[in-house]
GROMACS .gro file of C-alpha atoms in nm:
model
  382
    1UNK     CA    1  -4.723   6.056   0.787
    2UNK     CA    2  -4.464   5.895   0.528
    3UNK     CA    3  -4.395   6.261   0.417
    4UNK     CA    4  -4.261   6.350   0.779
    5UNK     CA    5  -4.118   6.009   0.842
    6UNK     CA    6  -3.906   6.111   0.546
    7UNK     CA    7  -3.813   6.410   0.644
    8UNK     CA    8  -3.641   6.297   0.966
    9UNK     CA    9  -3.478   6.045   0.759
   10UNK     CA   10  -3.332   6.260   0.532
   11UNK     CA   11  -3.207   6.494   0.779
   12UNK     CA   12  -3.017   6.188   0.974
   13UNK     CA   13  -2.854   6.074   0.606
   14UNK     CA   14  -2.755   6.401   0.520
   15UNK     CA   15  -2.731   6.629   0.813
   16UNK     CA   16  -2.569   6.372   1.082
   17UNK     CA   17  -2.469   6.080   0.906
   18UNK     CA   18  -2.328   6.193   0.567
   19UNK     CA   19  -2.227   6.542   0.754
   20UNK     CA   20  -1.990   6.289   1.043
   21UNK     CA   21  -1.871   6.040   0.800
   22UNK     CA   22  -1.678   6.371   0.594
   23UNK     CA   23  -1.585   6.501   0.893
   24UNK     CA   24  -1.469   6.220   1.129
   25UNK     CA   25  -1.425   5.927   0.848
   26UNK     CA   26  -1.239   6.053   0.593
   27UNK     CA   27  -0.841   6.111   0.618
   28UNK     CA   28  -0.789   6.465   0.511
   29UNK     CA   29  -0.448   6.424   0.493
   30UNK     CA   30  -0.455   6.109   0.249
   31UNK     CA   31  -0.828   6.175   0.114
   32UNK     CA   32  -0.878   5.790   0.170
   33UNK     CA   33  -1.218   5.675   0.404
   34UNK     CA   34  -1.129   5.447   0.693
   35UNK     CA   35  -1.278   5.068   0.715
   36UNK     CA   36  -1.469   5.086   1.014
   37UNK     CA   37  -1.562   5.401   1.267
   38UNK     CA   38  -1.662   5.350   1.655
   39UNK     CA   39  -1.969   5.464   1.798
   40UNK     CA   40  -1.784   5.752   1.907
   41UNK     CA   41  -1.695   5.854   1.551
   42UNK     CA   42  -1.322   5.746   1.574
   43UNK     CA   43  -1.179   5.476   1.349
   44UNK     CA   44  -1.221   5.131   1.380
   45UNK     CA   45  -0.860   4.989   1.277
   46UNK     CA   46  -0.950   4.630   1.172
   47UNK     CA   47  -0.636   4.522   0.981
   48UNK     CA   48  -0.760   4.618   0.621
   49UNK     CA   49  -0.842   4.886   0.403
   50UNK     CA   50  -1.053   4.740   0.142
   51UNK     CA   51  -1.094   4.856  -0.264
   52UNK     CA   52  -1.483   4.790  -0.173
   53UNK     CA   53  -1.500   5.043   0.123
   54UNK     CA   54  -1.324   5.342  -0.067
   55UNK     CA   55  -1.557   5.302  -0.386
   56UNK     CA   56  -1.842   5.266  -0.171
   57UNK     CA   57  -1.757   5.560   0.002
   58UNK     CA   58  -1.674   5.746  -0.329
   59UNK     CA   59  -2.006   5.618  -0.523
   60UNK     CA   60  -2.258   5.770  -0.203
   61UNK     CA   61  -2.069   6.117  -0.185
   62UNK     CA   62  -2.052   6.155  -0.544
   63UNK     CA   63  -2.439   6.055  -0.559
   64UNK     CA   64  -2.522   6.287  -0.271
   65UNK     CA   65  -2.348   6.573  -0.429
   66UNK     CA   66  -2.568   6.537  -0.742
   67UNK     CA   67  -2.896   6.538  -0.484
   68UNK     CA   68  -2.736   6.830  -0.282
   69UNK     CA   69  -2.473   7.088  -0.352
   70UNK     CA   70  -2.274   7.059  -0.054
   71UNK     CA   71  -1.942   7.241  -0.105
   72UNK     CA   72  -1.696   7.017   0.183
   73UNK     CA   73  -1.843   6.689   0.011
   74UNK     CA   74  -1.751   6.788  -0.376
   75UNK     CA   75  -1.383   6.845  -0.243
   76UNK     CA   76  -1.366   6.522  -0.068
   77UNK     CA   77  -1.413   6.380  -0.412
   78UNK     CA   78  -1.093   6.426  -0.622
   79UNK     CA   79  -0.882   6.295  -0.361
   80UNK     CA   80  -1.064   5.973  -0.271
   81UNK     CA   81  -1.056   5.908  -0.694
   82UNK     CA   82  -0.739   5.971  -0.681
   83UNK     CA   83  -0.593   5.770  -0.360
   84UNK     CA   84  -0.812   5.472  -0.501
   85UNK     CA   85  -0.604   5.486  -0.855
   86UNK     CA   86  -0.305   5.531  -0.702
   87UNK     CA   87  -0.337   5.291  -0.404
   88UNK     CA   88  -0.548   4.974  -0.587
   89UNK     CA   89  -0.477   5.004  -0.957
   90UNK     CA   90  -0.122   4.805  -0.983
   91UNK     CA   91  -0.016   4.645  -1.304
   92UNK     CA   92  -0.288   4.717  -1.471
   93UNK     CA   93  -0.574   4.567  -1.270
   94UNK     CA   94  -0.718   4.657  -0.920
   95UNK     CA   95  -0.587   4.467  -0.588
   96UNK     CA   96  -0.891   4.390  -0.310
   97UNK     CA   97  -0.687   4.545   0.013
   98UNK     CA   98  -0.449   4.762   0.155
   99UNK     CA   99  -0.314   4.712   0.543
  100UNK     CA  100  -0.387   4.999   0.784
  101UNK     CA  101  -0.082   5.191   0.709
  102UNK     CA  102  -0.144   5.174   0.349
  103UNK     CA  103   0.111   4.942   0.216
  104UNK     CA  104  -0.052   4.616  -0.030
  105UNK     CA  105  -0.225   4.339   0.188
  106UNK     CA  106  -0.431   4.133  -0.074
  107UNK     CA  107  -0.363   4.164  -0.436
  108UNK     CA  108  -0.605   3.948  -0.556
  109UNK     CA  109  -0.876   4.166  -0.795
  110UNK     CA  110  -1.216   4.102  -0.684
  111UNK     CA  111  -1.532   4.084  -0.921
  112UNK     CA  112  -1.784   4.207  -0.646
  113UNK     CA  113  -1.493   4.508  -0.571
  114UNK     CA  114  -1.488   4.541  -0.916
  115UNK     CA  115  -1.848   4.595  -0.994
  116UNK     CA  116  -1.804   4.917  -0.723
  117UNK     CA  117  -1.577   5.067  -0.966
  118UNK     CA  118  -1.805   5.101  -1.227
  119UNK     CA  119  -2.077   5.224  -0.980
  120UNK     CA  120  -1.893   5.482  -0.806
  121UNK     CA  121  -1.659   5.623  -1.107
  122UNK     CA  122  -2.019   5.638  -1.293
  123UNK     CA  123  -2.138   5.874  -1.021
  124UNK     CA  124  -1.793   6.025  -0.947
  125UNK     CA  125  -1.806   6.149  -1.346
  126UNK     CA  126  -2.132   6.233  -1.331
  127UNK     CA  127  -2.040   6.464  -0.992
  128UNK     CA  128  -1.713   6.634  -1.152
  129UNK     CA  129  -1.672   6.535  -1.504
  130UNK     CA  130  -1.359   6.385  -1.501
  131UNK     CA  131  -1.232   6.173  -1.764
  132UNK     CA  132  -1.002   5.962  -1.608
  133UNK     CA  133  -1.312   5.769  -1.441
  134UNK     CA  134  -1.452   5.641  -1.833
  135UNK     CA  135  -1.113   5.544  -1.910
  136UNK     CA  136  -1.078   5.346  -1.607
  137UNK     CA  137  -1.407   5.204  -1.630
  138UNK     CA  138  -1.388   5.102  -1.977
  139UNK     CA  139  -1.030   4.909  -1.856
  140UNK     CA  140  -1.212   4.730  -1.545
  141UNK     CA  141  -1.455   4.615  -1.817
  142UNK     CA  142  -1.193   4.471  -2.026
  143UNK     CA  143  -1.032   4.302  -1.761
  144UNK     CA  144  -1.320   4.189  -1.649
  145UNK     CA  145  -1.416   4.028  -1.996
  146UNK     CA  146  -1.053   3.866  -2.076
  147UNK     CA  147  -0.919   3.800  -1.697
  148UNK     CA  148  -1.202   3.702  -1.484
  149UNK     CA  149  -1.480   3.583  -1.794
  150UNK     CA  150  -1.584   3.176  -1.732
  151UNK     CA  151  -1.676   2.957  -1.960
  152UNK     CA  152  -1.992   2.788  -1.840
  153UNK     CA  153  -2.141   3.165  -1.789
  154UNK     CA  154  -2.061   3.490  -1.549
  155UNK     CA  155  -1.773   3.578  -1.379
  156UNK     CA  156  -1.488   3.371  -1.141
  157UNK     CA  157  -1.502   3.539  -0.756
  158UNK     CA  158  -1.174   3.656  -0.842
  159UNK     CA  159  -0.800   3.643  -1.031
  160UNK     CA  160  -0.634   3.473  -1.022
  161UNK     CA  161  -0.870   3.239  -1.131
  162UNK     CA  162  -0.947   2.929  -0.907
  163UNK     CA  163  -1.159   2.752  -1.148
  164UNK     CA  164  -1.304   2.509  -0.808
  165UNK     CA  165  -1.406   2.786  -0.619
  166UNK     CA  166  -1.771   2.846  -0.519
  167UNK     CA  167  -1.955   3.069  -0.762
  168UNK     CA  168  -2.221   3.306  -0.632
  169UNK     CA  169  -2.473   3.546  -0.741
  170UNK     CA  170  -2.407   3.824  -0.512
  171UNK     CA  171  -2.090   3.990  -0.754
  172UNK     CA  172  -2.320   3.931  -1.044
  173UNK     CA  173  -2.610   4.171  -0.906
  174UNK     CA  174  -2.364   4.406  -0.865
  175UNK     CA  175  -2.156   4.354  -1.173
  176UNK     CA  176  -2.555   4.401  -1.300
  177UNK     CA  177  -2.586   4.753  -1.051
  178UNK     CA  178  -2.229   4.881  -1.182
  179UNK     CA  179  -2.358   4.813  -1.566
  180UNK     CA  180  -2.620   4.945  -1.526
  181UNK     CA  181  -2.482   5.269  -1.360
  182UNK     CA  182  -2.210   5.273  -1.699
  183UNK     CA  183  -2.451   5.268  -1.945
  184UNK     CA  184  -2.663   5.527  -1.796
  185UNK     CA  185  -2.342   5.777  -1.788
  186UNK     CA  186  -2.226   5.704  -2.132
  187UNK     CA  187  -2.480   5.493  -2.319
  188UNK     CA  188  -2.148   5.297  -2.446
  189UNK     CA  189  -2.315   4.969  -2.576
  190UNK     CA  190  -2.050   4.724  -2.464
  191UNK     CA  191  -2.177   4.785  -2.089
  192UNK     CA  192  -2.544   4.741  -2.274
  193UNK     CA  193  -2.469   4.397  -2.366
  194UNK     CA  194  -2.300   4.321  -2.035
  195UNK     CA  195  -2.610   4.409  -1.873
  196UNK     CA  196  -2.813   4.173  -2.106
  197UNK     CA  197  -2.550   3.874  -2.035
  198UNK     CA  198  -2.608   3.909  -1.666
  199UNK     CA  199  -2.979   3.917  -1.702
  200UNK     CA  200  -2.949   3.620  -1.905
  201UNK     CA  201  -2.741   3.427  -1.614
  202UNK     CA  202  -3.035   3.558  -1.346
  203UNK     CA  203  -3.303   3.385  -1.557
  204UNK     CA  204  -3.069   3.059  -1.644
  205UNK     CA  205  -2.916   2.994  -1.319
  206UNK     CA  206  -2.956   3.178  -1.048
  207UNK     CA  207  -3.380   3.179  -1.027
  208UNK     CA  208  -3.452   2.875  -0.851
  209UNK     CA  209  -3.815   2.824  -1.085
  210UNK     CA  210  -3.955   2.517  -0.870
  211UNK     CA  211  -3.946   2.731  -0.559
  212UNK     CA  212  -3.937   3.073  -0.717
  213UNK     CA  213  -3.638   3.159  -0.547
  214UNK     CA  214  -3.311   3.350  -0.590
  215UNK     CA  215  -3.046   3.110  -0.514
  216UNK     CA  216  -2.684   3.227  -0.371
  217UNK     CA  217  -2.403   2.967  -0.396
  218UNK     CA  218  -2.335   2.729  -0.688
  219UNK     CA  219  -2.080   2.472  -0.826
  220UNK     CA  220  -1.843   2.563  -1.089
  221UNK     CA  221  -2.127   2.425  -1.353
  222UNK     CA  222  -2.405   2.621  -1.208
  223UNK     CA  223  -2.544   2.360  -1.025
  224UNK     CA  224  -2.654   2.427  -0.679
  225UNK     CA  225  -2.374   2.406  -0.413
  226UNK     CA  226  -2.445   2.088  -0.223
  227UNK     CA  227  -2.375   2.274   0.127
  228UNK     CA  228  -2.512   2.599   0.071
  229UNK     CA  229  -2.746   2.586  -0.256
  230UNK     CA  230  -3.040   2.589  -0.058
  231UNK     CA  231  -2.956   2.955   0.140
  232UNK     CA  232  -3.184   3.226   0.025
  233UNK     CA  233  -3.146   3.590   0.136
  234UNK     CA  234  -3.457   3.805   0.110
  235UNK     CA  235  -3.275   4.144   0.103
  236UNK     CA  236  -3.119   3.984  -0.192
  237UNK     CA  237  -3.438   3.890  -0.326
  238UNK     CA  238  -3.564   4.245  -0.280
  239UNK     CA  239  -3.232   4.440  -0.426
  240UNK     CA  240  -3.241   4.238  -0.742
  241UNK     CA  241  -3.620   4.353  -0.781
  242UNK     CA  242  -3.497   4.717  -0.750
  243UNK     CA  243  -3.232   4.645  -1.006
  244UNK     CA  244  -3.419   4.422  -1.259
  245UNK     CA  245  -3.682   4.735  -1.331
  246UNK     CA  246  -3.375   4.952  -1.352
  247UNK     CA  247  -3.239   4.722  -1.636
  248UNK     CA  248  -3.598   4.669  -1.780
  249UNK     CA  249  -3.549   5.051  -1.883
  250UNK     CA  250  -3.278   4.962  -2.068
  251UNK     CA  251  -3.362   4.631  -2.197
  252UNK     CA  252  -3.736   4.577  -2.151
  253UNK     CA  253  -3.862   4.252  -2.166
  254UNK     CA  254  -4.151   4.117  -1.990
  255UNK     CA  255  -3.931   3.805  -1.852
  256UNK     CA  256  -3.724   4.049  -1.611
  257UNK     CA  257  -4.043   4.203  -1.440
  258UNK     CA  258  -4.174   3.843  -1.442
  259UNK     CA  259  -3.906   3.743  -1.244
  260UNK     CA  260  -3.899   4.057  -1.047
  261UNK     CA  261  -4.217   4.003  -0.902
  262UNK     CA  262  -4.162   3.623  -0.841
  263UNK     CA  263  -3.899   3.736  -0.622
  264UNK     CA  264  -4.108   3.986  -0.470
  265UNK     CA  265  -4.392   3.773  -0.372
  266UNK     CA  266  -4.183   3.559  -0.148
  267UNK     CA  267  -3.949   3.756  -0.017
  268UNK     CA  268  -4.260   3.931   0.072
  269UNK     CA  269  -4.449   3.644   0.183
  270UNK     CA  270  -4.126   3.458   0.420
  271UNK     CA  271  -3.836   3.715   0.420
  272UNK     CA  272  -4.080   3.966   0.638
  273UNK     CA  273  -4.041   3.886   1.027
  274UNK     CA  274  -4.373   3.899   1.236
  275UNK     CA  275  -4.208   4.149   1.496
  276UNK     CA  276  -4.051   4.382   1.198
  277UNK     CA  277  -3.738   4.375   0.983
  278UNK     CA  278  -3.642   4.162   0.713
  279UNK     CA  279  -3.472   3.790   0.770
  280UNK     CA  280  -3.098   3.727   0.685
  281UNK     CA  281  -3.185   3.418   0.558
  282UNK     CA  282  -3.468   3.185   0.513
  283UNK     CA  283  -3.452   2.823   0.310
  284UNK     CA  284  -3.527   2.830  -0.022
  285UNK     CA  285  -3.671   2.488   0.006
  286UNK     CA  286  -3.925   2.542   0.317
  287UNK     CA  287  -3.916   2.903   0.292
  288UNK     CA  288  -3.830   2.843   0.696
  289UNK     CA  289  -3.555   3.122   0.874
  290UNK     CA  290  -3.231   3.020   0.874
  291UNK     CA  291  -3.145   3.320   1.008
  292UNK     CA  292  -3.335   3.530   1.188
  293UNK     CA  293  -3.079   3.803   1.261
  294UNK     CA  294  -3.162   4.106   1.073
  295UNK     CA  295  -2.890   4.301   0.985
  296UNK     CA  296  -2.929   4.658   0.859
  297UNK     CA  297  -2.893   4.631   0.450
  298UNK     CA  298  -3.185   4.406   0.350
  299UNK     CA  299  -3.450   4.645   0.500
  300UNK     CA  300  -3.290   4.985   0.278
  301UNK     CA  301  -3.339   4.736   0.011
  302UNK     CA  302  -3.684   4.638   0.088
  303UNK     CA  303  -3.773   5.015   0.092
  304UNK     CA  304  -3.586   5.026  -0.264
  305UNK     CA  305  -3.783   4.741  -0.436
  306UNK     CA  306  -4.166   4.858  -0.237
  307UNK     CA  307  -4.094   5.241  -0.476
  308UNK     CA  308  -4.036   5.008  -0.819
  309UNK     CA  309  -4.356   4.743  -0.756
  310UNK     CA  310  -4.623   4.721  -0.963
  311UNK     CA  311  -4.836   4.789  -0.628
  312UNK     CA  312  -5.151   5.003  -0.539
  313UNK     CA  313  -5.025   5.361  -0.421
  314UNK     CA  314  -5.189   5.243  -0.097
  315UNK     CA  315  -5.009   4.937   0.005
  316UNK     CA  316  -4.660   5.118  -0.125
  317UNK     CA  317  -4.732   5.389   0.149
  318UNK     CA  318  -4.872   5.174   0.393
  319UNK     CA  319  -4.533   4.933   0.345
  320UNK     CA  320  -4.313   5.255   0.321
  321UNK     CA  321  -4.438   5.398   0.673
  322UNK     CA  322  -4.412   5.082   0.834
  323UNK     CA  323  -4.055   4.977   0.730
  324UNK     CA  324  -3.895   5.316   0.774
  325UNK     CA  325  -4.096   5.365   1.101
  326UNK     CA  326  -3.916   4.997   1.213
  327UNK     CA  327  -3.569   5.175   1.055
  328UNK     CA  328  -3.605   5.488   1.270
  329UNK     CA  329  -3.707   5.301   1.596
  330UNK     CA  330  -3.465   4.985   1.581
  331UNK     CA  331  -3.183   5.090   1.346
  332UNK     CA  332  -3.095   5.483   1.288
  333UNK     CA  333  -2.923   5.641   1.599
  334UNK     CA  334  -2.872   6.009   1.692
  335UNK     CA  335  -2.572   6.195   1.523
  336UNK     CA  336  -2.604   5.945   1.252
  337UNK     CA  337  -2.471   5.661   1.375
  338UNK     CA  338  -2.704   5.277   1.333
  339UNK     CA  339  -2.736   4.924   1.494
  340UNK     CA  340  -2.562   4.702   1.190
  341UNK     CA  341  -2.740   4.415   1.387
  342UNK     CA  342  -3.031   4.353   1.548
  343UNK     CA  343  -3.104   4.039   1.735
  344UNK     CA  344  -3.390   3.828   1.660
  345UNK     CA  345  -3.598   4.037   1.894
  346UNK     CA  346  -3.503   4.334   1.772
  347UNK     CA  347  -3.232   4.372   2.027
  348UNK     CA  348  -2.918   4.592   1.921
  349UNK     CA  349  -2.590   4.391   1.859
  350UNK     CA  350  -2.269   4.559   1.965
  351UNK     CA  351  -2.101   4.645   1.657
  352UNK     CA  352  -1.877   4.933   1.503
  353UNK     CA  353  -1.999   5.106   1.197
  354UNK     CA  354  -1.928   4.940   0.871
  355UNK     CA  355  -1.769   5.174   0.578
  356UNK     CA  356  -1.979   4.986   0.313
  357UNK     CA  357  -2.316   5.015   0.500
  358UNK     CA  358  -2.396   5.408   0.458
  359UNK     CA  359  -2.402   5.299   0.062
  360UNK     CA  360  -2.708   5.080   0.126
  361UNK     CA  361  -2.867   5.372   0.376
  362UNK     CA  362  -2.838   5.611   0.130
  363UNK     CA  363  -2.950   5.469  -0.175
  364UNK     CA  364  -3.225   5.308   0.016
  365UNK     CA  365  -3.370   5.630   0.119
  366UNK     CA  366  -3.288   5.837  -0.160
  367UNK     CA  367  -3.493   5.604  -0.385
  368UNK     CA  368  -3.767   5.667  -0.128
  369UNK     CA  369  -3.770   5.988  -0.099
  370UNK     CA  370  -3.735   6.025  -0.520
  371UNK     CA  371  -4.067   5.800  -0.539
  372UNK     CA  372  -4.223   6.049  -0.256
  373UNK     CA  373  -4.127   6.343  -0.433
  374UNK     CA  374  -4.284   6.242  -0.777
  375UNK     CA  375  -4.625   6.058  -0.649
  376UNK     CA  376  -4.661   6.152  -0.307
  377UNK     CA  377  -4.589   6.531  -0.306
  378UNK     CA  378  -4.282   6.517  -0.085
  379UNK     CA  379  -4.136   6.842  -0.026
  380UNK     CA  380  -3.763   6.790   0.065
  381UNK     CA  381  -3.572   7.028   0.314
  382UNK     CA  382  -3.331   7.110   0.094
   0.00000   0.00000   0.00000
């Protein structure tokens, strides 16, 4: 049952959603990806053309084209490196946004953007082998160290640096995911002891120990946020799981899969909705819903962080079925298009298609399907 559950899913990531995004989301005249497309597969103009979006973009065709040898999607490649280079990297550090016809709209640099570069050019290097990509990520790691580097711990949101600004944890995961990524391409030990500073900040600041909880928005000292410092996001919860045994490969220590599976147990416990899907946000306090949207992303990471549990082979299955059953029936969409939002009842919102969510589709079920393969006797279709 999860064998053929997977099967559809990877034939609507690869076949129809993967397959319409090259063909209908991608300017083949500029090699750039647009923000946003329509349900009807044209673009979505919505005023900006973010760093975020092409790297995103870059990082899940340059992963797919290491899972599947598809000719069309290893051309695309070169030319999206190459318009993000030449588009973002100004002066010698990357800008956040372009307008829609291209010219500079933001030119602040962005840490979460930031920690895309170092995902995607990983995977963009491992896909083609070009150089270029280590040089630049070794330069965004620089910059990140001597620009955007704070005193009390982490990294500022962005530069230039507004010291008052409210910190969060979410760049830091991904600063984490991009490390992470780095090191695995090039084993260069500077990215290994970024990876062990962030893991250090998890444990310090952001785990929440009283309530066992991941927290999201702090003060410039760490301290909780007096507005916000009580928000808790389960698909955060669940994505840092995933990416805490990742960096436990690198760096094991029993204090990171201790805190993985704190982080597990409640997201698992409160962060699960009784009619399906996974909570936008719950209080890290009462463990009550804040929230109770459910937008697309935290459920591809709940699939992500059920393959990486210390969990019976059982249960894994059992919660596999289940969650990509709920994906299939509420979320995925023929010719690979998806419900970003659902209502609280599982209705569909009415919303265009996101050019940063097909990064969290992909990797969601691609980690599924790579735990499938190796325990579960999954025979792909490719």
């Amino acid at each position: 049952m999860l064998n053929s559950a997977l099967l559809s899913s990877q034939s609507f990531l690869f076949n129809e959603l993967l397959n319409n995004w090259s063909r209908y989301g991608i300017n083949k005249e500029k090699g750039y990806s647009y923000e946003s497309m329509n349900h009807d597969w044209t673009s979505n103009n919505v005023g900006r053309v973010r760093l975020l979006t092409q790297c995103r973009q870059l990082y899940t065709f340059s992963h797919a084209c290491q899972i599947k040898n598809t000719p069309e999607w290893q051309a695309m490649l070169t030319p999206l490196f190459d318009f993000i280079t030449s588009h973002y990297y100004i002066d010698e550090r990357w800008i956040f946004s372009l307008n829609d016809d291209l010219s500079i709209k933001d030119t602040q640099s962005d840490a979460y953007a930031l920690a895309f570069i170092l995902l995607s050019f990983s995977h963009y290097y491992r896909a083609t082998k070009d150089d270029r990509a280590l040089s630049y990520m070794k330069k965004t790691h620089l910059f990140l160290l001597e620009k955007m580097q704070a005193q009390s711990g982490g990294f500022y949101e962005s530069y230039p640096v507004d010291s008052t600004q409210i910190r969060r944890q979410n760049p830091h995961m991904h600063l984490l995911e991009g490390y992470v990524a780095a090191f695995e391409t090039t084993q260069d030990k500077d990215y290994k002891e970024a990876i062990q500073s962030l893991l250090s900040l998890a444990l310090e600041h952001f785990y929440h120990k009283d309530t066992k909880t991941l927290r999201e928005f702090f003060s410039t000292d760490w301290s909780l946020d007096a507005k916000t410092g009580h928000q808790v996001e389960p698909g955060h919860h669940f994505e840092w799981v995933w990416l805490l045994y990742q960096a436990n490969k690198i760096l094991p220590n029993s204090d990171y899969t201790d805190l993985a599976q704190n982080l597990w147990r409640v997201a698992a416990r409160h962060g699960l909705a009784e009619n399906g899907g996974i909570y936008n946000q719950i209080d890290g306090n009462t463990y009550q819903p804040l929230d109770q949207e459910k937008r697309i992303w935290p459920i591809t990471e709940y699939l992500k962080a059920i393959t990486v549990m210390p969990i019976g082979k059982e249960e894994k299955i059992d919660r596999l079925e289940k969650a990509i059953n709920y994906a299939q029936q509420h979320y995925f969409l023929p010719n690979g298009r998806w419900n970003e939002y659902l209502n609280e009842d599982n209705t569909p919102k009415d919303f265009p298609l996101p050019g940063t969510s097909s990064y969290h589709i992909f990797l969601g079920l691609t980690e599924v399907i790579a735990w499938a393969k190796s325990y579960n006797g999954f025979q792909d279709s490719f």
